[in-house]
CSV table of C-alpha atoms and ligand atoms in Angstrom, one decimal:
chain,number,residue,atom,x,y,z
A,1,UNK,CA,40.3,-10.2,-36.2
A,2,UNK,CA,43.2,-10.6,-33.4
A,3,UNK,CA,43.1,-8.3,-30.3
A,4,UNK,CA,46.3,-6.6,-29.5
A,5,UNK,CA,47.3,-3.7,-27.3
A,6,UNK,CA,48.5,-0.4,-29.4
A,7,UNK,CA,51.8,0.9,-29.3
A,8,UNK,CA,54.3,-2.0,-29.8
A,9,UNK,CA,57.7,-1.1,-30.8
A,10,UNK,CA,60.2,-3.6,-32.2
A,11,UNK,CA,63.7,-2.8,-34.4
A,12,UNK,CA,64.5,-5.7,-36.8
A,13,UNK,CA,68.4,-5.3,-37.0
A,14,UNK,CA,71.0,-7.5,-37.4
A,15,UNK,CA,74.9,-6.6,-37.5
A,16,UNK,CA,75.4,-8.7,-41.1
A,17,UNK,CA,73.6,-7.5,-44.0
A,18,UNK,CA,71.7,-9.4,-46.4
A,19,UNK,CA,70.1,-10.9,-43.8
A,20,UNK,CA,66.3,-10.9,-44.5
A,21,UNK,CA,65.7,-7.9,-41.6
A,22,UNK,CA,64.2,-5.4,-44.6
A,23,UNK,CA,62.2,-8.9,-46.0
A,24,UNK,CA,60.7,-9.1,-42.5
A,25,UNK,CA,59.5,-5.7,-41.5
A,26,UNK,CA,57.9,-6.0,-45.0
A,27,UNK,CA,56.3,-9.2,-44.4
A,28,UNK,CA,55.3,-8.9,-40.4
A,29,UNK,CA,53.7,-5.6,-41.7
A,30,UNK,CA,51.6,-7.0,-44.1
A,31,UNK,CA,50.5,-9.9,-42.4
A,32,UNK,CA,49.9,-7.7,-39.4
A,33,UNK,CA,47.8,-5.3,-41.7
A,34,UNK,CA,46.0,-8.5,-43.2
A,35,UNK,CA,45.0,-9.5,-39.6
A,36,UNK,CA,43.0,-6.0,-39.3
A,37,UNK,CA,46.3,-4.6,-37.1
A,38,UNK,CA,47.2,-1.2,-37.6
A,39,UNK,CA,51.0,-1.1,-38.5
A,40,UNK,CA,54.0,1.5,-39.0
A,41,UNK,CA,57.1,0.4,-40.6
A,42,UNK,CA,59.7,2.9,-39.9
A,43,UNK,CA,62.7,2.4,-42.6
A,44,UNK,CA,65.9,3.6,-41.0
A,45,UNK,CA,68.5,2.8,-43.7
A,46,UNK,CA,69.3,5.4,-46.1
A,47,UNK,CA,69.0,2.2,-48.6
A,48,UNK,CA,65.1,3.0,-48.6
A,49,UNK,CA,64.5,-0.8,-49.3
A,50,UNK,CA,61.5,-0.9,-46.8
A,51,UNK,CA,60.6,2.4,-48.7
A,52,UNK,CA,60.7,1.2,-52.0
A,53,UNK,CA,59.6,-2.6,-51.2
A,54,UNK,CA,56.5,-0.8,-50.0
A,55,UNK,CA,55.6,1.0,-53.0
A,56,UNK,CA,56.7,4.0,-51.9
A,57,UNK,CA,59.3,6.1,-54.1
A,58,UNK,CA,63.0,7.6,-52.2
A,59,UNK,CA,64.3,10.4,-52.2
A,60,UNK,CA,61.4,12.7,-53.2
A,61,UNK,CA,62.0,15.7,-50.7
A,62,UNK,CA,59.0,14.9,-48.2
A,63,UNK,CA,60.0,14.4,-44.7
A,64,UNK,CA,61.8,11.2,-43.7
A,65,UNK,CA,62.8,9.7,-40.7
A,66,UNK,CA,66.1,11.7,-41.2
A,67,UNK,CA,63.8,14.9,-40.9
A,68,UNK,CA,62.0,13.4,-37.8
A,69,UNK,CA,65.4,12.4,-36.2
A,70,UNK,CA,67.6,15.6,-36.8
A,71,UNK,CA,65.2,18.4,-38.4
A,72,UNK,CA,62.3,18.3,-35.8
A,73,UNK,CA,59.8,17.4,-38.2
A,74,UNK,CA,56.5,16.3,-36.7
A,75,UNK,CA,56.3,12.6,-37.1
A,76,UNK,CA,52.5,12.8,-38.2
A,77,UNK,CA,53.5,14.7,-41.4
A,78,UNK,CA,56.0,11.8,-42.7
A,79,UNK,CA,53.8,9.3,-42.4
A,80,UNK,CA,52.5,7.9,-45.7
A,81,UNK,CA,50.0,5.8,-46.6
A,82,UNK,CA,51.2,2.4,-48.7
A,83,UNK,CA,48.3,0.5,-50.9
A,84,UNK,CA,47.6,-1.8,-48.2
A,85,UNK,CA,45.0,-0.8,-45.5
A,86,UNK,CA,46.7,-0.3,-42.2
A,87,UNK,CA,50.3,-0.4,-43.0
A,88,UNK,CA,51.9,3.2,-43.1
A,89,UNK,CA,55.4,3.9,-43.5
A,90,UNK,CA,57.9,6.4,-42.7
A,91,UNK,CA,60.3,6.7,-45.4
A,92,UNK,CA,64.2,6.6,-45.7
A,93,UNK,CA,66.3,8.9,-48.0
A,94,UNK,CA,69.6,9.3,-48.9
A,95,UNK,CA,70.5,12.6,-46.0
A,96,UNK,CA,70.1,9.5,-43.1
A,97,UNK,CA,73.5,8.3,-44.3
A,98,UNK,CA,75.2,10.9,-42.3
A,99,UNK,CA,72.7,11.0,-39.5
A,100,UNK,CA,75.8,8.8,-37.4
A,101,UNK,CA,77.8,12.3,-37.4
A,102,UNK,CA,74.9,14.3,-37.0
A,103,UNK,CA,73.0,12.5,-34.0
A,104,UNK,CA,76.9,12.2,-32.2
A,105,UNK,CA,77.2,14.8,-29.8
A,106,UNK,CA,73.3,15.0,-28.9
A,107,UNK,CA,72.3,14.0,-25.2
A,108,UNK,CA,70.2,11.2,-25.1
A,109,UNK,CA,70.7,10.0,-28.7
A,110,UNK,CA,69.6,6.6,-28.3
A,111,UNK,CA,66.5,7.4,-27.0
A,112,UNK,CA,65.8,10.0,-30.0
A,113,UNK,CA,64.0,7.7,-31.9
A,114,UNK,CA,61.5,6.6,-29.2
A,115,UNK,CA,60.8,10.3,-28.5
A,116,UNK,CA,60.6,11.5,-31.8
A,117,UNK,CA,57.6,8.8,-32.5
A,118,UNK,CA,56.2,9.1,-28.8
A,119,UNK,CA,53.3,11.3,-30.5
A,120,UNK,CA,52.3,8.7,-33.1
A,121,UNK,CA,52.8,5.2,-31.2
A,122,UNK,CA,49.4,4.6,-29.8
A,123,UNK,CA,47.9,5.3,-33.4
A,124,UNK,CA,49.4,1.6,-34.5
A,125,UNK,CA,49.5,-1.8,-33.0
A,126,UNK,CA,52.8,-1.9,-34.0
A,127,UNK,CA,55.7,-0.2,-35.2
A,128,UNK,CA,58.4,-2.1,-36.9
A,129,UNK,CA,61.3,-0.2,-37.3
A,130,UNK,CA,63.9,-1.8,-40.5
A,131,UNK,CA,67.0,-1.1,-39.0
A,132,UNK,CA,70.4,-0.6,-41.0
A,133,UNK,CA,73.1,-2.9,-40.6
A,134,UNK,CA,75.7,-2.0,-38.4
A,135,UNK,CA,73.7,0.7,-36.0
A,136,UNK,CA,73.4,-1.7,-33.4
A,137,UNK,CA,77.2,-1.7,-32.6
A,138,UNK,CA,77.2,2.1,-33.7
A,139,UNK,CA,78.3,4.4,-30.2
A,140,UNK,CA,76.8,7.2,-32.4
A,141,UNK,CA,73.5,6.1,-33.5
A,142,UNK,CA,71.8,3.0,-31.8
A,143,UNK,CA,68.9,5.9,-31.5
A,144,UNK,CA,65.7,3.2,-31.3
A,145,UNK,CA,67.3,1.6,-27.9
A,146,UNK,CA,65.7,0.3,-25.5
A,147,UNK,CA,63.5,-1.7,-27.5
A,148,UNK,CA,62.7,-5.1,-27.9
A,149,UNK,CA,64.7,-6.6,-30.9
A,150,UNK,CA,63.8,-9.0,-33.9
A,151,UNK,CA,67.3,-10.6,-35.2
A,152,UNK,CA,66.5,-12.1,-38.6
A,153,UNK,CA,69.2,-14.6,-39.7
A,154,UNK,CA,70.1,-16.6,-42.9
A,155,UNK,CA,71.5,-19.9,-42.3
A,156,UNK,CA,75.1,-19.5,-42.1
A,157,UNK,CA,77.1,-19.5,-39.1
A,158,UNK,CA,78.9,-15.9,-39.4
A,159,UNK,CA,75.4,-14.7,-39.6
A,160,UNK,CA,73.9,-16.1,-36.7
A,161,UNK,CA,76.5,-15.0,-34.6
A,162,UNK,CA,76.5,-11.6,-35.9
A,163,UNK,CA,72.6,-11.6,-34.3
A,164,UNK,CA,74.6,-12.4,-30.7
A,165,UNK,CA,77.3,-10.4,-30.6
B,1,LIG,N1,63.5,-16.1,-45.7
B,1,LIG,C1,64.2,-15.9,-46.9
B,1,LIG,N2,64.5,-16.9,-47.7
B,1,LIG,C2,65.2,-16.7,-48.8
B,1,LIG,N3,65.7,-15.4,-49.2
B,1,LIG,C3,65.4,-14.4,-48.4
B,1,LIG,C4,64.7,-14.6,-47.2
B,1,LIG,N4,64.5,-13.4,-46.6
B,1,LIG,C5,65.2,-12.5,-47.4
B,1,LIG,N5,65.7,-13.1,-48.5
B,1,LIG,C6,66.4,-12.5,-49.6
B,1,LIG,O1,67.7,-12.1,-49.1
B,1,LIG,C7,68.1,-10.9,-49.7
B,1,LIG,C8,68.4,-9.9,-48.6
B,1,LIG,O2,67.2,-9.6,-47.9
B,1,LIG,P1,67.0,-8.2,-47.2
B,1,LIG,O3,67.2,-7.0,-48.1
B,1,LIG,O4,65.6,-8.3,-46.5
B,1,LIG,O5,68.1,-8.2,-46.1
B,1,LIG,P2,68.6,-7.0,-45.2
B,1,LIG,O6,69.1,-7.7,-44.0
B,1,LIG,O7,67.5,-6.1,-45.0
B,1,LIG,O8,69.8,-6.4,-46.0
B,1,LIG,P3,70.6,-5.0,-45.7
B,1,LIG,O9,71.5,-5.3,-44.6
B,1,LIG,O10,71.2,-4.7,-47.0
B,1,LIG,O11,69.5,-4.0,-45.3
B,1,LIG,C9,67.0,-10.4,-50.6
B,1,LIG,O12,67.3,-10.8,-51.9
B,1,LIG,C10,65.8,-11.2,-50.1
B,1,LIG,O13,64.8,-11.5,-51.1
B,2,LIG,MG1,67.5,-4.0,-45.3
C-alpha cells in the first residue's frame, strides 16, 4: 500500500485533442485506486468521456461540475461512486459547453474551480481533473489554474508542441 499525502490536485490538458488526456485521468485513477489511493476524477468537458469511460451515464440531470462551477451546488452531492473502490467522479454534461460565456465576467474565475472543490480535497489522495481541449488558452475559462499540469502527448510533432505553447 503506497503512502501519499491527501489533497493532490493535477488538470491533464493539452491544447490538441485526441491526445490521450481523457485515456490518462482514466488510467492514473485506476491505478491510483488499485494502489489503495483514494481518487477523484473531475471530468470538465461537456464530451463526458471521463464520465462515460468510467461507467457512469451523461446527461442524467444530477449535479455536474457545471452545477458545482456556476449553480453553487455543494461539491459532496456530485460526487458519485464508479465500480472501482476508491475512484469517484464528478460528472460532465452537456450545460458545461457554455460555461466559457457563463464563468466570463466573474472575479476570480480561474480560481473557481479550486474553490468550488476546497471542501472535498482532503477526502482524496488525488484529484485528477480531465480537462477539455482548448481551456488552457481560454481568457474566459482556465478555472482549475494554478495547478500543477499533466500534458499527455501522441507522437506527432504539432502535438507536442501544442503541450508547450
Ligand atoms: N497511449 C495511447 N496509445 C494509443 N492510443 C491511445 C493512447 N492514449 C489514448 N489513445 C487513444 O487515442 C484516442 C483519443 O484519446 P482520448 O479521448 O483520451 O484523448 P483526449 O485528449 O481526451 O481527446 P479530447 O481532446 O477529444 O478530449 C482514443 O481512441 C484513445 O483510445
Ligand atoms: Mg478527453
Amino acid at each position: 500500500m503506497l503512502v501519499w499525502p491527501l489533497g493532490q490536485v493535477f488538470a491533464i490538458a493539452n491544447q490538441k485533442g485526441g491526445v490521450g488526456k481523457t485515456t490518462t485521468a482514466i488510467n492514473l485513477a485506476a491505478a491510483f485506486a488499485a494502489n489503495d489511493l483514494r481518487v477523484l476524477v473531475v471530468d470538465s468537458d461537456p464530451q463526458g468521456n471521463a464520465t462515460t469511460g468510467l461507467g457512469v451515464a451523461k446527461n442524467t440531470g444530477r449535479p455536474s461540475i457545471y452545477h458545482v462551477l456556476l449553480g453553487g451546488a455543494d461539491p459532496a452531492q456530485a460526487i458519485v461512486h464508479t465500480e472501482f473502490d476508491g475512484l469517484d467522479l464528478i460528472p460532465a454534461d452537456k450545460n458545461l459547453v457554455g460555461a466559457d460565456i457563463e464563468l466570463v465576467d466573474l472575479p476570480d474565475r480561474e480560481l473557481k474551480l479550486r474553490q468550488c472543490l476546497a471542501s472535498i480535497r482532503d477526502q482524496y489522495h488525488f484529484i485528477l481533473i480531465d480537462c477539455r481541449r482548448h481551456w488552457i488558452f481560454s481568457p474566459s475559462t482556465p478555472c482549475w489554474r494554478p495547478t500543477p499540469c499533466w500534458f499527455p502527448s501522441s507522437a506527432s510533432s504539432l502535438r507536442w508542441k501544442a503541450s508547450r505553447s
